[in-house]
Every structure is written in C-alpha cells, then in structure tokens.
C-alpha cells in the first residue's frame, strides 16, 4: 500500500514522497522492518527474528546468493528518519509518527477500531454504542445498562456454549462479561472494549456468586482484534453453586488517576 512519507534533509523543511510501504517489509515474514536490520550480499532485507530461524545463514533465503548476512545501517537510518501518518487518519488521528514506532502507536491510538470477537464476523467500529447494537442485533447478545458503584445481577450460563453479556456504562463505555462453562463450573471474565487501552480511566470489578465467594480485580481493556482475551483474570463459579436460577452480582467502579 502506498503512503505519504515525510523526510527532512540537512535541517530543511520536511519533504513528502510516496512510497510503497511493503518495500520496507522483511522478505521472510513480510512484517514491517525495525532495527536491527540485516541484508544479504545482494541487498535482500531480513529482520533479526527471521534471521535467527534460518537453517543456513551463509546463503540468502530469497536469491540463494552465497555470503553472510550483514547489518544494514543505511536502511536503519532511512527508517529512523521517516515520519508516516497513522493508519487511523481517516477516523480522525492527525499525528505523524516515526515509522519504527507506528505499530506501537496504532495499538493504542484513541482513533482506532474495535472488532467483533466472532471469528466469522468481520465487523469493526469505533463507537461503543454501534458496537453494542451490533452485538445485540447480529449475535443476540443480552445487554445490561449499569451505573458505576451500583451492583447488578447477571444470569450464570450452565452447560452449553460460551456466552457473552454486554454491559453499557452511564458514560457509554462498553464492557463484555464472558462466561465459559467448564466441568468444574463456570469461568467468568470482564473486560472493557476500547482502542485507547493504555489511557485513563481504569476500572475495577467486584463480583460474587450470591454466596460467600467474591473477587475484586482491575478490568483489562481490549480492541478484541484477537478475539476474546484469554489472559485476563477469571472468576470461577464452582459447579456445586450452580442452579437453574443462579446469578452473579457485579459491581464496576471507575478509578480516576
């Protein structure tokens, strides 16, 4: 994909050029290159991760030219001097970012997109309200409107398939409560759906199973780009607590820095 790139020469004003950014990808994994960068005797570029995986580092994997891979300082200097627009520019981001920092920025850009976690669904959107409507209309996801600091109750899934319950806050933040049946009971996790996951506000959740068991933890944020998070804190509702009318009590607090 072509992109406008800004470069500065000898302290002069930035000059914009058009460049096919895939020309700056590793020739093995085709991911964007970042220093350190290596090249064969002809000049085919490779990232250090892929170089470490090559069985024969004395011959170019791309052109079969004999010779060692050497550090390509010239290309590292080129990438270090490049400023590129965020890929979310069409959604409102006006920043020009160092090429080498583009992926890190876009992972937390507040103008980025969130995704539907259904593997067969390609829906993406920025607006929490539109995402909520999609979850409810397209996937039959139950939803609950709540206020911070006020407890509410959610039916616990028993057996069957994994189930998502959408939670919409008073300030229109979108949360998903995921319930996964297991032989030992039901595993529950909660996360906030938003692109700017490294910025305030933070949230914590307290929930119990209407018995004595309870747990409190900070709610992680996600764009759902990789589906339902599997590394977040999970609260287990033991099987012997589950009945047909079993519910969990949930309270979400907004933590201001």
PDB file of C-alpha atoms in Angstrom:
ATOM      1  CA  UNK A   1       0.000   0.000   0.000  1.00  0.00           C
ATOM      2  CA  UNK A   2       1.352   3.418  -0.946  1.00  0.00           C
ATOM      3  CA  UNK A   3       1.758   6.003   1.782  1.00  0.00           C
ATOM      4  CA  UNK A   4       2.912   9.604   2.036  1.00  0.00           C
ATOM      5  CA  UNK A   5       6.222   9.729   3.895  1.00  0.00           C
ATOM      6  CA  UNK A   6       7.898  12.864   5.227  1.00  0.00           C
ATOM      7  CA  UNK A   7      11.689  13.185   5.273  1.00  0.00           C
ATOM      8  CA  UNK A   8      13.969  16.020   6.412  1.00  0.00           C
ATOM      9  CA  UNK A   9      17.264  16.830   4.657  1.00  0.00           C
ATOM     10  CA  UNK A  10      20.019  18.919   6.298  1.00  0.00           C
ATOM     11  CA  UNK A  11      17.645  20.763   8.586  1.00  0.00           C
ATOM     12  CA  UNK A  12      15.356  21.860   5.757  1.00  0.00           C
ATOM     13  CA  UNK A  13      11.586  21.560   5.797  1.00  0.00           C
ATOM     14  CA  UNK A  14      10.098  18.088   5.534  1.00  0.00           C
ATOM     15  CA  UNK A  15       9.560  16.787   2.017  1.00  0.00           C
ATOM     16  CA  UNK A  16       6.731  14.376   1.268  1.00  0.00           C
ATOM     17  CA  UNK A  17       7.227  11.429  -1.039  1.00  0.00           C
ATOM     18  CA  UNK A  18       5.047   8.451  -1.924  1.00  0.00           C
ATOM     19  CA  UNK A  19       6.392   5.021  -1.063  1.00  0.00           C
ATOM     20  CA  UNK A  20       5.027   1.504  -1.247  1.00  0.00           C
ATOM     21  CA  UNK A  21       5.460   0.518   2.400  1.00  0.00           C
ATOM     22  CA  UNK A  22       5.639  -3.195   1.628  1.00  0.00           C
ATOM     23  CA  UNK A  23       9.083  -2.412   0.152  1.00  0.00           C
ATOM     24  CA  UNK A  24      10.142  -1.965   3.783  1.00  0.00           C
ATOM     25  CA  UNK A  25       8.950  -5.393   4.910  1.00  0.00           C
ATOM     26  CA  UNK A  26      11.072  -8.374   5.902  1.00  0.00           C
ATOM     27  CA  UNK A  27      11.474 -10.761   2.965  1.00  0.00           C
ATOM     28  CA  UNK A  28      10.625 -13.748   5.168  1.00  0.00           C
ATOM     29  CA  UNK A  29       7.703 -12.798   7.421  1.00  0.00           C
ATOM     30  CA  UNK A  30       6.637  -9.727   5.397  1.00  0.00           C
ATOM     31  CA  UNK A  31       6.188  -7.704   8.577  1.00  0.00           C
ATOM     32  CA  UNK A  32       7.446  -4.084   8.780  1.00  0.00           C
ATOM     33  CA  UNK A  33      11.181  -3.903   9.406  1.00  0.00           C
ATOM     34  CA  UNK A  34      12.579  -2.347  12.570  1.00  0.00           C
ATOM     35  CA  UNK A  35      16.238  -2.068  13.660  1.00  0.00           C
ATOM     36  CA  UNK A  36      18.380  -4.076  13.752  1.00  0.00           C
ATOM     37  CA  UNK A  37      18.045  -4.888  10.037  1.00  0.00           C
ATOM     38  CA  UNK A  38      20.209  -7.337   8.105  1.00  0.00           C
ATOM     39  CA  UNK A  39      20.860  -7.812   4.375  1.00  0.00           C
ATOM     40  CA  UNK A  40      22.379 -10.441   2.109  1.00  0.00           C
ATOM     41  CA  UNK A  41      25.243  -9.692  -0.302  1.00  0.00           C
ATOM     42  CA  UNK A  42      22.727  -8.509  -2.910  1.00  0.00           C
ATOM     43  CA  UNK A  43      20.672  -6.411  -0.507  1.00  0.00           C
ATOM     44  CA  UNK A  44      17.614  -8.501   0.372  1.00  0.00           C
ATOM     45  CA  UNK A  45      16.476  -7.416   3.837  1.00  0.00           C
ATOM     46  CA  UNK A  46      15.545  -9.602   6.787  1.00  0.00           C
ATOM     47  CA  UNK A  47      14.533  -8.953  10.397  1.00  0.00           C
ATOM     48  CA  UNK A  48      16.597 -10.409  13.272  1.00  0.00           C
ATOM     49  CA  UNK A  49      13.817 -12.753  14.366  1.00  0.00           C
ATOM     50  CA  UNK A  50      13.666 -14.419  10.955  1.00  0.00           C
ATOM     51  CA  UNK A  51      17.464 -14.441  10.634  1.00  0.00           C
ATOM     52  CA  UNK A  52      17.699 -16.429  13.877  1.00  0.00           C
ATOM     53  CA  UNK A  53      15.332 -19.034  12.418  1.00  0.00           C
ATOM     54  CA  UNK A  54      17.239 -19.633   9.170  1.00  0.00           C
ATOM     55  CA  UNK A  55      18.926 -23.011   8.935  1.00  0.00           C
ATOM     56  CA  UNK A  56      21.637 -21.619   6.666  1.00  0.00           C
ATOM     57  CA  UNK A  57      22.762 -18.046   7.332  1.00  0.00           C
ATOM     58  CA  UNK A  58      25.548 -18.320   4.733  1.00  0.00           C
ATOM     59  CA  UNK A  59      23.140 -18.194   1.799  1.00  0.00           C
ATOM     60  CA  UNK A  60      20.314 -15.779   1.068  1.00  0.00           C
ATOM     61  CA  UNK A  61      16.951 -17.477   1.502  1.00  0.00           C
ATOM     62  CA  UNK A  62      15.493 -15.201  -1.196  1.00  0.00           C
ATOM     63  CA  UNK A  63      18.030 -15.273  -4.048  1.00  0.00           C
ATOM     64  CA  UNK A  64      20.323 -18.135  -2.916  1.00  0.00           C
ATOM     65  CA  UNK A  65      23.403 -15.897  -3.216  1.00  0.00           C
ATOM     66  CA  UNK A  66      26.263 -17.255  -1.120  1.00  0.00           C
ATOM     67  CA  UNK A  67      27.536 -14.995   1.653  1.00  0.00           C
ATOM     68  CA  UNK A  68      26.864 -13.745   5.167  1.00  0.00           C
ATOM     69  CA  UNK A  69      24.033 -11.511   6.268  1.00  0.00           C
ATOM     70  CA  UNK A  70      25.374  -8.157   7.489  1.00  0.00           C
ATOM     71  CA  UNK A  71      23.889  -5.278   9.423  1.00  0.00           C
ATOM     72  CA  UNK A  72      22.264  -2.697   7.112  1.00  0.00           C
ATOM     73  CA  UNK A  73      22.871   0.600   8.882  1.00  0.00           C
ATOM     74  CA  UNK A  74      21.835   2.632   5.839  1.00  0.00           C
ATOM     75  CA  UNK A  75      18.278   1.225   5.874  1.00  0.00           C
ATOM     76  CA  UNK A  76      18.082   1.656   9.650  1.00  0.00           C
ATOM     77  CA  UNK A  77      18.952   5.343   9.177  1.00  0.00           C
ATOM     78  CA  UNK A  78      16.293   5.679   6.465  1.00  0.00           C
ATOM     79  CA  UNK A  79      13.589   4.153   8.664  1.00  0.00           C
ATOM     80  CA  UNK A  80      14.672   6.231  11.658  1.00  0.00           C
ATOM     81  CA  UNK A  81      14.217   9.464   9.685  1.00  0.00           C
ATOM     82  CA  UNK A  82      10.786   8.626   8.235  1.00  0.00           C
ATOM     83  CA  UNK A  83       7.541  10.086   9.563  1.00  0.00           C
ATOM     84  CA  UNK A  84       4.331   8.393   8.402  1.00  0.00           C
ATOM     85  CA  UNK A  85       0.642   9.061   9.041  1.00  0.00           C
ATOM     86  CA  UNK A  86      -1.294   6.846  11.413  1.00  0.00           C
ATOM     87  CA  UNK A  87      -3.414   4.310   9.540  1.00  0.00           C
ATOM     88  CA  UNK A  88      -6.380   5.625  11.539  1.00  0.00           C
ATOM     89  CA  UNK A  89      -6.059   9.064   9.924  1.00  0.00           C
ATOM     90  CA  UNK A  90      -9.416   8.602   8.173  1.00  0.00           C
ATOM     91  CA  UNK A  91     -11.004   8.228  11.613  1.00  0.00           C
ATOM     92  CA  UNK A  92      -9.520  11.451  12.967  1.00  0.00           C
ATOM     93  CA  UNK A  93      -5.892  10.832  14.010  1.00  0.00           C
ATOM     94  CA  UNK A  94      -3.725  13.716  12.778  1.00  0.00           C
ATOM     95  CA  UNK A  95      -0.355  12.510  14.107  1.00  0.00           C
ATOM     96  CA  UNK A  96       2.717  11.814  12.010  1.00  0.00           C
ATOM     97  CA  UNK A  97       4.662   9.016  13.693  1.00  0.00           C
ATOM     98  CA  UNK A  98       8.152   7.651  13.370  1.00  0.00           C
ATOM     99  CA  UNK A  99       7.974   4.640  11.048  1.00  0.00           C
ATOM    100  CA  UNK A 100       9.622   2.467  13.683  1.00  0.00           C
ATOM    101  CA  UNK A 101       7.019   3.468  16.299  1.00  0.00           C
ATOM    102  CA  UNK A 102       3.971   3.208  14.074  1.00  0.00           C
ATOM    103  CA  UNK A 103       2.803  -0.207  15.253  1.00  0.00           C
ATOM    104  CA  UNK A 104       3.145   0.739  18.936  1.00  0.00           C
ATOM    105  CA  UNK A 105       1.166   3.936  18.372  1.00  0.00           C
ATOM    106  CA  UNK A 106      -1.604   2.281  16.376  1.00  0.00           C
ATOM    107  CA  UNK A 107      -2.050  -0.399  19.040  1.00  0.00           C
ATOM    108  CA  UNK A 108      -3.224   2.294  21.486  1.00  0.00           C
ATOM    109  CA  UNK A 109      -4.446   5.047  19.140  1.00  0.00           C
ATOM    110  CA  UNK A 110      -7.713   6.520  20.503  1.00  0.00           C
ATOM    111  CA  UNK A 111      -8.976   6.767  16.918  1.00  0.00           C
ATOM    112  CA  UNK A 112      -8.525   3.060  16.273  1.00  0.00           C
ATOM    113  CA  UNK A 113     -11.166   0.413  15.725  1.00  0.00           C
ATOM    114  CA  UNK A 114     -12.629  -2.303  17.914  1.00  0.00           C
ATOM    115  CA  UNK A 115     -13.767  -5.616  16.470  1.00  0.00           C
ATOM    116  CA  UNK A 116     -16.451  -8.236  16.827  1.00  0.00           C
ATOM    117  CA  UNK A 117     -14.915 -11.279  18.574  1.00  0.00           C
ATOM    118  CA  UNK A 118     -16.901 -13.750  16.460  1.00  0.00           C
ATOM    119  CA  UNK A 119     -14.331 -15.413  14.182  1.00  0.00           C
ATOM    120  CA  UNK A 120     -16.750 -15.498  11.232  1.00  0.00           C
ATOM    121  CA  UNK A 121     -17.730 -11.828  11.585  1.00  0.00           C
ATOM    122  CA  UNK A 122     -15.580  -9.032  10.167  1.00  0.00           C
ATOM    123  CA  UNK A 123     -17.462  -6.149  11.806  1.00  0.00           C
ATOM    124  CA  UNK A 124     -15.371  -3.287  13.202  1.00  0.00           C
ATOM    125  CA  UNK A 125     -16.328   0.102  14.628  1.00  0.00           C
ATOM    126  CA  UNK A 126     -15.104   2.940  16.874  1.00  0.00           C
ATOM    127  CA  UNK A 127     -18.388   3.868  18.559  1.00  0.00           C
ATOM    128  CA  UNK A 128     -19.231   1.822  21.702  1.00  0.00           C
ATOM    129  CA  UNK A 129     -22.937   2.410  21.028  1.00  0.00           C
ATOM    130  CA  UNK A 130     -22.688   0.994  17.483  1.00  0.00           C
ATOM    131  CA  UNK A 131     -20.666  -1.975  18.743  1.00  0.00           C
ATOM    132  CA  UNK A 132     -23.294  -2.642  21.403  1.00  0.00           C
ATOM    133  CA  UNK A 133     -26.083  -2.534  18.804  1.00  0.00           C
ATOM    134  CA  UNK A 134     -24.120  -4.967  16.640  1.00  0.00           C
ATOM    135  CA  UNK A 135     -23.576  -7.453  19.478  1.00  0.00           C
ATOM    136  CA  UNK A 136     -27.283  -7.385  20.337  1.00  0.00           C
ATOM    137  CA  UNK A 137     -28.785  -7.321  16.823  1.00  0.00           C
ATOM    138  CA  UNK A 138     -26.335  -9.549  14.933  1.00  0.00           C
ATOM    139  CA  UNK A 139     -25.446 -12.062  17.638  1.00  0.00           C
ATOM    140  CA  UNK A 140     -28.363 -11.971  20.092  1.00  0.00           C
ATOM    141  CA  UNK A 141     -26.099 -10.866  22.922  1.00  0.00           C
ATOM    142  CA  UNK A 142     -28.029  -9.889  26.103  1.00  0.00           C
ATOM    143  CA  UNK A 143     -27.175  -6.434  27.453  1.00  0.00           C
ATOM    144  CA  UNK A 144     -27.420  -4.520  30.720  1.00  0.00           C
ATOM    145  CA  UNK A 145     -27.152  -0.781  31.385  1.00  0.00           C
ATOM    146  CA  UNK A 146     -25.425  -0.048  34.698  1.00  0.00           C
ATOM    147  CA  UNK A 147     -24.128   2.737  36.944  1.00  0.00           C
ATOM    148  CA  UNK A 148     -20.642   2.720  38.461  1.00  0.00           C
ATOM    149  CA  UNK A 149     -20.578   1.598  42.067  1.00  0.00           C
ATOM    150  CA  UNK A 150     -24.059   0.059  41.886  1.00  0.00           C
ATOM    151  CA  UNK A 151     -24.399  -3.708  41.877  1.00  0.00           C
ATOM    152  CA  UNK A 152     -26.481  -5.620  39.352  1.00  0.00           C
ATOM    153  CA  UNK A 153     -27.147  -9.298  38.653  1.00  0.00           C
ATOM    154  CA  UNK A 154     -26.332 -11.475  35.647  1.00  0.00           C
ATOM    155  CA  UNK A 155     -27.678 -14.969  34.966  1.00  0.00           C
ATOM    156  CA  UNK A 156     -24.943 -17.593  35.016  1.00  0.00           C
ATOM    157  CA  UNK A 157     -24.629 -19.873  31.999  1.00  0.00           C
ATOM    158  CA  UNK A 158     -24.845 -23.577  32.832  1.00  0.00           C
ATOM    159  CA  UNK A 159     -23.511 -26.049  30.343  1.00  0.00           C
ATOM    160  CA  UNK A 160     -23.746 -25.437  26.621  1.00  0.00           C
ATOM    161  CA  UNK A 161     -21.571 -22.902  24.824  1.00  0.00           C
ATOM    162  CA  UNK A 162     -19.605 -19.862  25.893  1.00  0.00           C
ATOM    163  CA  UNK A 163     -21.800 -16.799  26.391  1.00  0.00           C
ATOM    164  CA  UNK A 164     -21.155 -13.039  26.239  1.00  0.00           C
ATOM    165  CA  UNK A 165     -23.178 -10.434  28.124  1.00  0.00           C
ATOM    166  CA  UNK A 166     -22.738  -6.787  27.040  1.00  0.00           C
ATOM    167  CA  UNK A 167     -22.554  -4.123  29.752  1.00  0.00           C
ATOM    168  CA  UNK A 168     -23.082  -0.435  28.910  1.00  0.00           C
ATOM    169  CA  UNK A 169     -21.995   2.159  31.483  1.00  0.00           C
ATOM    170  CA  UNK A 170     -23.616   5.502  32.269  1.00  0.00           C
ATOM    171  CA  UNK A 171     -20.798   7.287  30.364  1.00  0.00           C
ATOM    172  CA  UNK A 172     -21.177   4.898  27.390  1.00  0.00           C
ATOM    173  CA  UNK A 173     -18.142   2.719  27.971  1.00  0.00           C
ATOM    174  CA  UNK A 174     -18.726  -0.798  26.685  1.00  0.00           C
ATOM    175  CA  UNK A 175     -17.809  -3.873  28.730  1.00  0.00           C
ATOM    176  CA  UNK A 176     -18.194  -7.539  27.892  1.00  0.00           C
ATOM    177  CA  UNK A 177     -18.741 -10.182  30.548  1.00  0.00           C
ATOM    178  CA  UNK A 178     -17.720 -13.579  29.203  1.00  0.00           C
ATOM    179  CA  UNK A 179     -18.985 -16.817  30.739  1.00  0.00           C
ATOM    180  CA  UNK A 180     -17.423 -20.129  29.746  1.00  0.00           C
ATOM    181  CA  UNK A 181     -18.900 -23.395  31.102  1.00  0.00           C
ATOM    182  CA  UNK A 182     -16.367 -25.921  32.349  1.00  0.00           C
ATOM    183  CA  UNK A 183     -16.663 -29.303  34.086  1.00  0.00           C
ATOM    184  CA  UNK A 184     -15.792 -27.606  37.381  1.00  0.00           C
ATOM    185  CA  UNK A 185     -18.459 -24.904  36.992  1.00  0.00           C
ATOM    186  CA  UNK A 186     -18.420 -21.600  35.104  1.00  0.00           C
ATOM    187  CA  UNK A 187     -15.470 -19.297  34.424  1.00  0.00           C
ATOM    188  CA  UNK A 188     -16.290 -15.576  34.211  1.00  0.00           C
ATOM    189  CA  UNK A 189     -14.109 -12.703  32.942  1.00  0.00           C
ATOM    190  CA  UNK A 190     -14.810  -9.000  32.341  1.00  0.00           C
ATOM    191  CA  UNK A 191     -13.051  -6.544  30.019  1.00  0.00           C
ATOM    192  CA  UNK A 192     -13.611  -3.057  28.587  1.00  0.00           C
ATOM    193  CA  UNK A 193     -13.825  -2.728  24.794  1.00  0.00           C
ATOM    194  CA  UNK A 194     -11.946   0.372  23.608  1.00  0.00           C
ATOM    195  CA  UNK A 195      -8.969   1.238  21.380  1.00  0.00           C
ATOM    196  CA  UNK A 196      -7.146   3.577  23.808  1.00  0.00           C
ATOM    197  CA  UNK A 197      -6.473   0.796  26.293  1.00  0.00           C
ATOM    198  CA  UNK A 198      -3.387   2.386  27.863  1.00  0.00           C
ATOM    199  CA  UNK A 199      -5.090   5.618  28.912  1.00  0.00           C
ATOM    200  CA  UNK A 200      -7.394   6.566  31.787  1.00  0.00           C
ATOM    201  CA  UNK A 201      -9.919   5.806  33.080  1.00  0.00           C
ATOM    202  CA  UNK A 202      -9.240   2.474  34.760  1.00  0.00           C
ATOM    203  CA  UNK A 203     -11.900   0.148  36.100  1.00  0.00           C
ATOM    204  CA  UNK A 204     -12.174  -2.462  38.792  1.00  0.00           C
ATOM    205  CA  UNK A 205     -14.859  -5.080  39.268  1.00  0.00           C
ATOM    206  CA  UNK A 206     -16.209  -6.853  42.315  1.00  0.00           C
ATOM    207  CA  UNK A 207     -18.487  -9.784  41.804  1.00  0.00           C
ATOM    208  CA  UNK A 208     -19.768 -12.831  43.637  1.00  0.00           C
ATOM    209  CA  UNK A 209     -21.977 -15.833  43.104  1.00  0.00           C
ATOM    210  CA  UNK A 210     -24.675 -14.852  45.604  1.00  0.00           C
ATOM    211  CA  UNK A 211     -22.812 -16.962  48.156  1.00  0.00           C
ATOM    212  CA  UNK A 212     -19.726 -16.174  50.207  1.00  0.00           C
ATOM    213  CA  UNK A 213     -17.227 -16.345  47.350  1.00  0.00           C
ATOM    214  CA  UNK A 214     -16.113 -12.997  45.920  1.00  0.00           C
ATOM    215  CA  UNK A 215     -13.279 -11.409  43.971  1.00  0.00           C
ATOM    216  CA  UNK A 216     -12.043  -7.906  43.084  1.00  0.00           C
ATOM    217  CA  UNK A 217      -9.678  -7.070  40.215  1.00  0.00           C
ATOM    218  CA  UNK A 218      -8.762  -4.397  37.662  1.00  0.00           C
ATOM    219  CA  UNK A 219     -10.620  -4.708  34.378  1.00  0.00           C
ATOM    220  CA  UNK A 220      -8.321  -5.006  31.328  1.00  0.00           C
ATOM    221  CA  UNK A 221      -9.106  -3.190  28.084  1.00  0.00           C
ATOM    222  CA  UNK A 222      -9.053  -4.709  24.614  1.00  0.00           C
ATOM    223  CA  UNK A 223      -9.918  -3.960  20.982  1.00  0.00           C
ATOM    224  CA  UNK A 224     -10.988  -7.600  20.510  1.00  0.00           C
ATOM    225  CA  UNK A 225      -8.700  -7.728  17.459  1.00  0.00           C
ATOM    226  CA  UNK A 226      -7.555 -11.191  18.576  1.00  0.00           C
ATOM    227  CA  UNK A 227     -10.960 -12.314  19.824  1.00  0.00           C
ATOM    228  CA  UNK A 228     -11.959 -12.811  23.449  1.00  0.00           C
ATOM    229  CA  UNK A 229      -8.939 -12.234  25.735  1.00  0.00           C
ATOM    230  CA  UNK A 230      -7.793 -15.460  27.353  1.00  0.00           C
ATOM    231  CA  UNK A 231      -5.134 -13.994  29.630  1.00  0.00           C
ATOM    232  CA  UNK A 232      -7.415 -11.770  31.743  1.00  0.00           C
ATOM    233  CA  UNK A 233      -8.401 -12.506  35.343  1.00  0.00           C
ATOM    234  CA  UNK A 234     -11.056 -15.207  35.529  1.00  0.00           C
ATOM    235  CA  UNK A 235     -13.538 -15.721  38.341  1.00  0.00           C
ATOM    236  CA  UNK A 236     -14.670 -19.301  38.852  1.00  0.00           C
ATOM    237  CA  UNK A 237     -18.200 -20.127  39.974  1.00  0.00           C
ATOM    238  CA  UNK A 238     -17.971 -23.693  41.372  1.00  0.00           C
ATOM    239  CA  UNK A 239     -20.346 -26.279  39.951  1.00  0.00           C
ATOM    240  CA  UNK A 240     -21.966 -27.011  43.318  1.00  0.00           C
ATOM    241  CA  UNK A 241     -23.132 -23.341  43.500  1.00  0.00           C
ATOM    242  CA  UNK A 242     -24.921 -23.511  40.148  1.00  0.00           C
ATOM    243  CA  UNK A 243     -28.688 -23.863  39.982  1.00  0.00           C
ATOM    244  CA  UNK A 244     -31.222 -23.071  37.299  1.00  0.00           C
ATOM    245  CA  UNK A 245     -31.706 -19.559  38.688  1.00  0.00           C
ATOM    246  CA  UNK A 246     -28.056 -18.895  39.629  1.00  0.00           C
ATOM    247  CA  UNK A 247     -26.832 -15.327  39.233  1.00  0.00           C
ATOM    248  CA  UNK A 248     -23.647 -13.406  39.924  1.00  0.00           C
ATOM    249  CA  UNK A 249     -23.593  -9.969  41.479  1.00  0.00           C
ATOM    250  CA  UNK A 250     -21.392  -7.470  39.594  1.00  0.00           C
ATOM    251  CA  UNK A 251     -20.198  -4.020  40.660  1.00  0.00           C
ATOM    252  CA  UNK A 252     -17.926  -1.950  38.401  1.00  0.00           C
ATOM    253  CA  UNK A 253     -16.028   1.045  39.754  1.00  0.00           C
ATOM    254  CA  UNK A 254     -14.433   3.805  37.707  1.00  0.00           C
ATOM    255  CA  UNK A 255     -10.963   4.627  39.034  1.00  0.00           C
ATOM    256  CA  UNK A 256      -9.714   8.127  38.240  1.00  0.00           C
ATOM    257  CA  UNK A 257      -5.940   8.719  38.343  1.00  0.00           C
TER     258      UNK A 257
END
